[in-house]
PDB file of C-alpha atoms in Angstrom:
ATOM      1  CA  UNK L   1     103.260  40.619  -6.650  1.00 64.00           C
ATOM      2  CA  UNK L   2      99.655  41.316  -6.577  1.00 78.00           C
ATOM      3  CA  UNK L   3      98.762  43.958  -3.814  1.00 93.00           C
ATOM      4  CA  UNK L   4      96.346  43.774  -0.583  1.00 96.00           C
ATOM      5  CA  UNK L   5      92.667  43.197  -1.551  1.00 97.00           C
ATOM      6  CA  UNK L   6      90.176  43.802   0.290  1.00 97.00           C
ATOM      7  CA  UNK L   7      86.571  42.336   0.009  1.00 97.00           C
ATOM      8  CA  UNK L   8      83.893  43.919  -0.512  1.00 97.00           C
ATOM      9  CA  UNK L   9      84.356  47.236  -2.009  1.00 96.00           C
ATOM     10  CA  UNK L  10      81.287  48.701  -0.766  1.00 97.00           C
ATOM     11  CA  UNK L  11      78.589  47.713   2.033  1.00 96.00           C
ATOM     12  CA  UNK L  12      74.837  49.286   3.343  1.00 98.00           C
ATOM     13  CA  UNK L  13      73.784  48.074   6.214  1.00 97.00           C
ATOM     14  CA  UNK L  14      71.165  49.566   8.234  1.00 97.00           C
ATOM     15  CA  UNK L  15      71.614  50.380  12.124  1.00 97.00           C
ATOM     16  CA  UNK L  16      71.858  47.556  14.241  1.00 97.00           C
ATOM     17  CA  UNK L  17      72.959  44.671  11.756  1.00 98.00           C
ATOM     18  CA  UNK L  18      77.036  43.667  11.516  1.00 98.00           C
ATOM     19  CA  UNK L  19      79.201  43.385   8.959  1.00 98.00           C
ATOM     20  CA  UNK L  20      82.336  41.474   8.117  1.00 98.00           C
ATOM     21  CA  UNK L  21      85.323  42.838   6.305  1.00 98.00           C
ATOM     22  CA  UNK L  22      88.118  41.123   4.494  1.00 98.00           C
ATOM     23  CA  UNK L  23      91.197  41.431   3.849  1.00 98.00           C
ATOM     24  CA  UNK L  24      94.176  40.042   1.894  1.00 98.00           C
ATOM     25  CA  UNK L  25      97.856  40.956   2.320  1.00 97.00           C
ATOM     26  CA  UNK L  26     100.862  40.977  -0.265  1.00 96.00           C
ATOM     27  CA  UNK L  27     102.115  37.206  -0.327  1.00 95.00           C
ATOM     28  CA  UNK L  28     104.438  36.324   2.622  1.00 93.00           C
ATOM     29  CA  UNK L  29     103.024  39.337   4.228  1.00 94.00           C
ATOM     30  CA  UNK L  30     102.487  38.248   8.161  1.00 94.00           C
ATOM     31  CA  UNK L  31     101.331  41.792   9.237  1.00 93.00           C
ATOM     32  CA  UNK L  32      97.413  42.955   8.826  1.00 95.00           C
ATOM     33  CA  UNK L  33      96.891  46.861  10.601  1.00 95.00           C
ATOM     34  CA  UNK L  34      92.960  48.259  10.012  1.00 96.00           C
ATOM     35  CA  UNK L  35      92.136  51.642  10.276  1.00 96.00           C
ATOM     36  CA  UNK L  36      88.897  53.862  10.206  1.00 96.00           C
ATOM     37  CA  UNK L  37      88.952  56.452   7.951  1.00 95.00           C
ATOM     38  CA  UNK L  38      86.218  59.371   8.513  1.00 93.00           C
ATOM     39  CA  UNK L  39      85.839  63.222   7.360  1.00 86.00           C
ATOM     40  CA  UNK L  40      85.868  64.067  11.292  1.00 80.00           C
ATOM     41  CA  UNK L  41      87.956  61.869  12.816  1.00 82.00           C
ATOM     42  CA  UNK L  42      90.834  61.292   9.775  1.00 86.00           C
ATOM     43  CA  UNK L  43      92.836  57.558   9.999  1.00 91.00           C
ATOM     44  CA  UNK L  44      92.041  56.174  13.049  1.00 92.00           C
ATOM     45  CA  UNK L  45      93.850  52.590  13.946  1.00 92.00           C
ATOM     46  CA  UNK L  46      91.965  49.903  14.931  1.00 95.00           C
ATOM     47  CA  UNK L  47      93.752  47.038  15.651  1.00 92.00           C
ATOM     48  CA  UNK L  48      97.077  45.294  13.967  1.00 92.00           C
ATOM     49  CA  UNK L  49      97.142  41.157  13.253  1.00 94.00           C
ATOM     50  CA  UNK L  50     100.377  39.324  13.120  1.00 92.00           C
ATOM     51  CA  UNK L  51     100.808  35.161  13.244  1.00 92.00           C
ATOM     52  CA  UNK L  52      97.159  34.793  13.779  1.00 94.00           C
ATOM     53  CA  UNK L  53      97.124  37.174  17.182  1.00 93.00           C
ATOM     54  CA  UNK L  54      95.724  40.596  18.005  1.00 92.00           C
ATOM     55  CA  UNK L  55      99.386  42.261  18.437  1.00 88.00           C
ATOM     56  CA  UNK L  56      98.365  46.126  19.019  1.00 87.00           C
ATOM     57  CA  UNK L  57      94.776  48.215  19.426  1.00 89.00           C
ATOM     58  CA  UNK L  58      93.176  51.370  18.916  1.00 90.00           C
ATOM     59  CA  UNK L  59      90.845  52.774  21.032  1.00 91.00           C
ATOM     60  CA  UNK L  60      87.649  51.750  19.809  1.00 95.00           C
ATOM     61  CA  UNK L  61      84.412  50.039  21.356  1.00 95.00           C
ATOM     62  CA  UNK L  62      84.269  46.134  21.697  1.00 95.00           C
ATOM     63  CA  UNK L  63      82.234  45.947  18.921  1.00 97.00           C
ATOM     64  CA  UNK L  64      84.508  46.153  16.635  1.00 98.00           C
ATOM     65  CA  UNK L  65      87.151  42.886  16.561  1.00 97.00           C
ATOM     66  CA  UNK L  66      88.925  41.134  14.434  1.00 97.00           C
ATOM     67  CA  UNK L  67      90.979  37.861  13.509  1.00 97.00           C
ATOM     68  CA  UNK L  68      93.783  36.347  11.367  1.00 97.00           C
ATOM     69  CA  UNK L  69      93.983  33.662  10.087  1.00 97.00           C
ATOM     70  CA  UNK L  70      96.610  30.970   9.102  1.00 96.00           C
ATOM     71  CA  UNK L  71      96.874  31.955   5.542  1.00 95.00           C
ATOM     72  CA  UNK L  72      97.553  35.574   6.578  1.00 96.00           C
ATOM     73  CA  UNK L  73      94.175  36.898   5.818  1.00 98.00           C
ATOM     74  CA  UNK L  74      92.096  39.037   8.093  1.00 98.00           C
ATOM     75  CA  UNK L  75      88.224  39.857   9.017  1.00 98.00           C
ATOM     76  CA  UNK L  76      87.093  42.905  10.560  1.00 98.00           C
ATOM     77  CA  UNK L  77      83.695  42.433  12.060  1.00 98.00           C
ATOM     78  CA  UNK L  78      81.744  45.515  13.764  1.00 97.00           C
ATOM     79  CA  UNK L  79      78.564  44.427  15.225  1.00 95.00           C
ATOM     80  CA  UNK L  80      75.462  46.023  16.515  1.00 96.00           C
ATOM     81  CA  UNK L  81      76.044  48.811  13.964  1.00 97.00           C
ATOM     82  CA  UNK L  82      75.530  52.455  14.538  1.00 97.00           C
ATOM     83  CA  UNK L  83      75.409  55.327  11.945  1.00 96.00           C
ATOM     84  CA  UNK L  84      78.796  56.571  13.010  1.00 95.00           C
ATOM     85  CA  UNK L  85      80.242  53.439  11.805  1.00 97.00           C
ATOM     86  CA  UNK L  86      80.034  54.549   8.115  1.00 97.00           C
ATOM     87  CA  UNK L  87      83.693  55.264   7.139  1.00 97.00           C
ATOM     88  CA  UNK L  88      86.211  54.036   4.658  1.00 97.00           C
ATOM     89  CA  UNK L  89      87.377  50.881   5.836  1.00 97.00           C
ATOM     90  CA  UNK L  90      91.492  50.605   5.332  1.00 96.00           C
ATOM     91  CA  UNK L  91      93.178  47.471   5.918  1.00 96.00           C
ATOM     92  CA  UNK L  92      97.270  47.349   5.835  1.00 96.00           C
ATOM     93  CA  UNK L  93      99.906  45.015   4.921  1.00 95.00           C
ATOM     94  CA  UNK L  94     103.171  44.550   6.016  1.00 92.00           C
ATOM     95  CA  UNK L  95     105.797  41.832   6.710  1.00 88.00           C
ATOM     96  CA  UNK L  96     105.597  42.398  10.491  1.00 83.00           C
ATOM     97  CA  UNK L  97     109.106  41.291  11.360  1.00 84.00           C
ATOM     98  CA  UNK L  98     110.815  44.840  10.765  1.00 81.00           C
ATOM     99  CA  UNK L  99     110.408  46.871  13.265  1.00 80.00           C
ATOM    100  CA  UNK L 100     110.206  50.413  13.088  1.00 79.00           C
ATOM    101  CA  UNK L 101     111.111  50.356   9.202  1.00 81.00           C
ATOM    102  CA  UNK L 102     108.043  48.658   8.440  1.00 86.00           C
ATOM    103  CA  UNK L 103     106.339  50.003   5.071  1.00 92.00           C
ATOM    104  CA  UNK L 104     102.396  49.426   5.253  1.00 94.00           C
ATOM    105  CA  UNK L 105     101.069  48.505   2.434  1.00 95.00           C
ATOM    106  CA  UNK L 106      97.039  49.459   2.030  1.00 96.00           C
ATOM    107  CA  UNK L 107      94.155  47.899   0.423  1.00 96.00           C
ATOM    108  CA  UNK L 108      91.644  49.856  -1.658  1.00 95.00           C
ATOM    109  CA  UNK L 109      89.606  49.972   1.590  1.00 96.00           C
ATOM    110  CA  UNK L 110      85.578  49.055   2.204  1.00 97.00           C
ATOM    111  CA  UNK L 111      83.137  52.159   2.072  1.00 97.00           C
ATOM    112  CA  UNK L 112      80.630  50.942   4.389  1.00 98.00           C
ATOM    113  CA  UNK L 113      77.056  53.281   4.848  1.00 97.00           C
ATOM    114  CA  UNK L 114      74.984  52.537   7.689  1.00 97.00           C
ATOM    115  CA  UNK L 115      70.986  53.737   6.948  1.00 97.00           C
TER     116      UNK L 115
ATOM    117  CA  UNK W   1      99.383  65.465  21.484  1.00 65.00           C
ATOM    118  CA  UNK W   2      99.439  64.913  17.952  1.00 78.00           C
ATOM    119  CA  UNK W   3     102.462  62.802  17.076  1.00 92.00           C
ATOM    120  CA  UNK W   4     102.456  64.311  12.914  1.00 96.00           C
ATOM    121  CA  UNK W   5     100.617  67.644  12.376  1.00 96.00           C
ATOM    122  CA  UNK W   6      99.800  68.985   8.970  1.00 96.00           C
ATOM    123  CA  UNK W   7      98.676  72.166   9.775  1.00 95.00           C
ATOM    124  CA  UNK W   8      97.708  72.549   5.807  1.00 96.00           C
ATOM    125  CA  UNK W   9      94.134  71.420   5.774  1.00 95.00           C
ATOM    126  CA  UNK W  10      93.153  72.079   1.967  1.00 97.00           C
ATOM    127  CA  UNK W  11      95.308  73.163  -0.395  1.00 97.00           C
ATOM    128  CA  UNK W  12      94.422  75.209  -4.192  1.00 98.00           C
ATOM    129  CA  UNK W  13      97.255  75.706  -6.727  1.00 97.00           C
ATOM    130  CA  UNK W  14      96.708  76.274 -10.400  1.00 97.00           C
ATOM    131  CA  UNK W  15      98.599  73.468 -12.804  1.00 97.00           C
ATOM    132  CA  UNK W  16     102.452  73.790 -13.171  1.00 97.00           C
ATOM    133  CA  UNK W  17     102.837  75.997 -10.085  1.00 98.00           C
ATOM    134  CA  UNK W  18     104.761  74.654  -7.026  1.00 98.00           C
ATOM    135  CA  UNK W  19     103.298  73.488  -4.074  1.00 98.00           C
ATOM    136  CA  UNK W  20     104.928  72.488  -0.855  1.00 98.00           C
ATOM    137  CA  UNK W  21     102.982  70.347   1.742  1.00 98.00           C
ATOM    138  CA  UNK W  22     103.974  70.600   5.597  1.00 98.00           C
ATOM    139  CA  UNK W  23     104.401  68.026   8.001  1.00 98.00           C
ATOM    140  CA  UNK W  24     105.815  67.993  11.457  1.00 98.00           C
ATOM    141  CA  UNK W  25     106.411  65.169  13.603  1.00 97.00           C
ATOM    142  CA  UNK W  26     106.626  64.761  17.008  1.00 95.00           C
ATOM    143  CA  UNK W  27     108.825  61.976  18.765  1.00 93.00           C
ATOM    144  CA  UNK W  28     111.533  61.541  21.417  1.00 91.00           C
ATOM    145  CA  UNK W  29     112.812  58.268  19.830  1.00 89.00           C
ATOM    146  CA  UNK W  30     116.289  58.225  18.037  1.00 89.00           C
ATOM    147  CA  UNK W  31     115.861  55.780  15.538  1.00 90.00           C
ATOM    148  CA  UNK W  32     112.121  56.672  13.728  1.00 92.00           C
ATOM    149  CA  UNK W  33     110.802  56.579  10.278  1.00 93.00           C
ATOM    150  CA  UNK W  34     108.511  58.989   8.171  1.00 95.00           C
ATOM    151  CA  UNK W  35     106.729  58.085   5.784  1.00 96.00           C
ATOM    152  CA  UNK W  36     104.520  59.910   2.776  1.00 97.00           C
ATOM    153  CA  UNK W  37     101.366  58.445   1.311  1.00 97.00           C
ATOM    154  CA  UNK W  38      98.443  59.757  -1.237  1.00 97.00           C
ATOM    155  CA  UNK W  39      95.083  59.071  -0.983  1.00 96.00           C
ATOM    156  CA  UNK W  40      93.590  59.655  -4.511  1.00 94.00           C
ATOM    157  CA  UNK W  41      89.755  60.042  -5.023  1.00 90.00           C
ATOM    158  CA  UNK W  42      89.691  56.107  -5.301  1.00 88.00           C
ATOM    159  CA  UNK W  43      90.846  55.993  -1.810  1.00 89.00           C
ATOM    160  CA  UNK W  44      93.664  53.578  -1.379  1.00 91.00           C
ATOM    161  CA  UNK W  45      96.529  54.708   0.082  1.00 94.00           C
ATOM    162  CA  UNK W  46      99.210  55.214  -2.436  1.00 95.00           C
ATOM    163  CA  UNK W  47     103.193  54.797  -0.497  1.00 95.00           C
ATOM    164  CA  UNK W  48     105.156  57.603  -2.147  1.00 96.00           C
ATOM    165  CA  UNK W  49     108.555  57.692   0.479  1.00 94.00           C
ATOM    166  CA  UNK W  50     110.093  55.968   3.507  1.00 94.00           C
ATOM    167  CA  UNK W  51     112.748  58.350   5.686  1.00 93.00           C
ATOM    168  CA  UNK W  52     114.711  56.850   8.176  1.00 91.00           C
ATOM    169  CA  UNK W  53     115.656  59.615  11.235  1.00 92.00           C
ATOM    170  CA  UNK W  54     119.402  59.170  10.383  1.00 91.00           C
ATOM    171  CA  UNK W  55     119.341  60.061   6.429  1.00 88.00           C
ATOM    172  CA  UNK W  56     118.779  63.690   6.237  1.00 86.00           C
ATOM    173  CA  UNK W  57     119.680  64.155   2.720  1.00 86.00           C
ATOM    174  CA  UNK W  58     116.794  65.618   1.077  1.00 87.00           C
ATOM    175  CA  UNK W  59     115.432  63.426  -1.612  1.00 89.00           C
ATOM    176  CA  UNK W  60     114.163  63.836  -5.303  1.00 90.00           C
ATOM    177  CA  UNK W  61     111.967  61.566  -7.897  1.00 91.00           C
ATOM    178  CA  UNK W  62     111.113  63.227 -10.946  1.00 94.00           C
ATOM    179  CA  UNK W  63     108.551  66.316  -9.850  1.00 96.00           C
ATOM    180  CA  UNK W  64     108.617  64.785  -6.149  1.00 96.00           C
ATOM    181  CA  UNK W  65     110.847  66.089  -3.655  1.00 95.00           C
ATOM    182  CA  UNK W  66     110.848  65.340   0.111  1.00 95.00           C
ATOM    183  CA  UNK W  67     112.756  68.138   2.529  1.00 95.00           C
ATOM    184  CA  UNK W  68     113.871  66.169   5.948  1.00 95.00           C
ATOM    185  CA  UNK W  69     114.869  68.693   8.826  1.00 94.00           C
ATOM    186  CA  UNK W  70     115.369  66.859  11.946  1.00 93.00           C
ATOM    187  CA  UNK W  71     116.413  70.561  13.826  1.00 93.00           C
ATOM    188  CA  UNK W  72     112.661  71.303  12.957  1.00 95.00           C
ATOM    189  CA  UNK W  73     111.141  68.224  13.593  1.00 96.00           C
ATOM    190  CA  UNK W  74     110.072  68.228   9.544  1.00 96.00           C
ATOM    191  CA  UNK W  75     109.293  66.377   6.690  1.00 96.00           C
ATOM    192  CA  UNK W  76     108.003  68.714   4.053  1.00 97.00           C
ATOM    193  CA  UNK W  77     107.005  67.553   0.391  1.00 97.00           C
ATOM    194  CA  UNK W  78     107.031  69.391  -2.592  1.00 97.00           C
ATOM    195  CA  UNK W  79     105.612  68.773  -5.747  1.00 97.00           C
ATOM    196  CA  UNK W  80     107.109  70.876  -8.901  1.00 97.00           C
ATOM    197  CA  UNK W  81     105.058  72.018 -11.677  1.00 97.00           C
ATOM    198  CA  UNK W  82     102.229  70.233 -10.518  1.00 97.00           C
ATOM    199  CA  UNK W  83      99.108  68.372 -12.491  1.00 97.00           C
ATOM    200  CA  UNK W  84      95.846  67.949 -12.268  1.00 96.00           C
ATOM    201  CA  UNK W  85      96.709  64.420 -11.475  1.00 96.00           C
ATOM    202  CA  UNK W  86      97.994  65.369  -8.239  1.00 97.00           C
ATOM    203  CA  UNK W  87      94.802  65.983  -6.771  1.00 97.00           C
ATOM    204  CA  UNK W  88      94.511  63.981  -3.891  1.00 97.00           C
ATOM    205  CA  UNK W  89      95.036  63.966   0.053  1.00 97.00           C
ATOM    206  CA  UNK W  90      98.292  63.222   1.317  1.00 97.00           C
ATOM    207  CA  UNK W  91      99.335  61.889   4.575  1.00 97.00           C
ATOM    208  CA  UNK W  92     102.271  62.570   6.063  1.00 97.00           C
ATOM    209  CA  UNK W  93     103.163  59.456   9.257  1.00 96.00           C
ATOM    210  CA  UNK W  94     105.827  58.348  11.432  1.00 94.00           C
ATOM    211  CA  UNK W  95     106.520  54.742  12.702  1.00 91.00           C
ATOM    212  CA  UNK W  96     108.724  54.608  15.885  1.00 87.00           C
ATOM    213  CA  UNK W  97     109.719  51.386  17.835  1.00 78.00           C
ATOM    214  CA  UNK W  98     107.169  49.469  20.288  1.00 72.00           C
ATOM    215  CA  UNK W  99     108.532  47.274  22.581  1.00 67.00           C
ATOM    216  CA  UNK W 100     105.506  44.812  22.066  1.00 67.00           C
ATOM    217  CA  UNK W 101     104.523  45.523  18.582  1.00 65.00           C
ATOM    218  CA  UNK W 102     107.330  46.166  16.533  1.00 65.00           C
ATOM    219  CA  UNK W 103     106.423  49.643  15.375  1.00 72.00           C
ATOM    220  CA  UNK W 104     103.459  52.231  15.956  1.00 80.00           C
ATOM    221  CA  UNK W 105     102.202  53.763  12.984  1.00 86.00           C
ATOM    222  CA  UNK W 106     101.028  57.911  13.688  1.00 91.00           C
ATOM    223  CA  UNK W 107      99.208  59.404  10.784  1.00 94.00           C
ATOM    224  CA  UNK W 108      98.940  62.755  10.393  1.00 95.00           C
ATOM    225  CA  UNK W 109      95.440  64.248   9.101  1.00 94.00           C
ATOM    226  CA  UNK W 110      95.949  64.967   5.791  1.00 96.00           C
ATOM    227  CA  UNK W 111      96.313  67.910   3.231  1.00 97.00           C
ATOM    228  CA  UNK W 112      93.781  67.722   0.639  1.00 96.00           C
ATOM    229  CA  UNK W 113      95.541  69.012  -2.266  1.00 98.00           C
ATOM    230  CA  UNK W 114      93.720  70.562  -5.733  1.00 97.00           C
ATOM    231  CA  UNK W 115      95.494  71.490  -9.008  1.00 97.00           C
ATOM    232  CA  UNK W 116      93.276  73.492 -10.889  1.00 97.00           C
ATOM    233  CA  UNK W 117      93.537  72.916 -14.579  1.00 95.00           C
TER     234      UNK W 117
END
């Protein structure tokens, strides 16, 4: 089973621009979680995906959202960017019908550098 | 509060010594699980162990071993005779029930761990 990919590897933007993120989850995976990953702040969850709907979020600003789509497959979006956006970008998969025993699965992540 | 503390921020050992990494959770749930992951250099997130909070048998694969103490609220992981290949940060995080969600997943903040050659 190929693993969760995530698209693109690395990003520079420049203050004020947005970016998209993708993400692909293990086949017949219904459960997308992104986190934020900084040398401050450590993994910080963003939001969670499941069936196409925003089911759980971080606390994080309004510019940052996301959406699912039918095929499983996510997009992170942050827009308006600001130089404490640069991070490591995480994006998890999982089959979202476990419950607590749910193993997430995580991409290779998105190093994004805002200039 | 922090839910999973790893008091260990960075971590030195020299190759083929021991090394045990702390982790202690926090949670007033019955039914919880823990789980273990390694960030290499690369930076994906590597799943090494799932726990559930009613299997307290400690648990061994090859120079892995995983210490689950629910008196002391802790999931400690040791690595034996460690390599330079173990360099990495490892995350220690607990998943307990949502009544919307499913699950909530609680990372801890990492041990960075080095094995000098």
């Amino acid at each position: 089973k190929a693993g969760v990919t995530q698209t693109p590897r690395y990003l520079i933007k420049t203050r004020g621009q947005q970016v998209t993120l993708s993400c692909s989850p293990i086949s017949g995976h219904r459960s997308v979680s992104w986190y934020q990953q900084t040398p401050g702040q450590g993994l910080q969850f963003l939001f969670e995906y499941f069936s196409e709907t925003q089911r759980n979020k971080g606390n994080f600003p309004g510019r940052f959202s996301g959406r699912q789509f039918s095929n499983s497959r996510s997009e992170m979006n942050v827009s308006t960017l600001e130089l404490g956006d640069s991070a490591l970008y995480l994006c998890a998969s999982s089959s979202g019908t476990s419950g607590v025993q749910e193993t997430q699965y995580f991409g290779p992540g998105t190093r994004l550098l805002v200039l | 509060a922090q839910k999973v503390t790893q008091a260990q921020t960075e971590i030195s050992v020299v190759e083929k010594e021991d090394v045990t990494l702390d982790c202690v959770y926090e949670t007033r749930d019955t039914t919880y699980y823990l789980f273990w992951y390694k960030q290499p250099p690369s930076g994906e997130l590597v799943f090494l162990i799932r726990r559930n909070s009613f299997d307290e048998q400690n648990e061994i694969s090859g120079r892995y071993s995983w210490n689950f103490q629910k008196s002391t609220s802790s999931f400690n992981f040791t690595i034996t005779a460690s390599q330079v290949v173990d360099s990495a940060v490892y995350f220690c995080a607990l998943s307990e029930a949502q009544w919307n969600t499913g699950n909530q997943f609680y990372f801890g903040t990492g041990t960075s761990l080095t094995v000098i050659p």
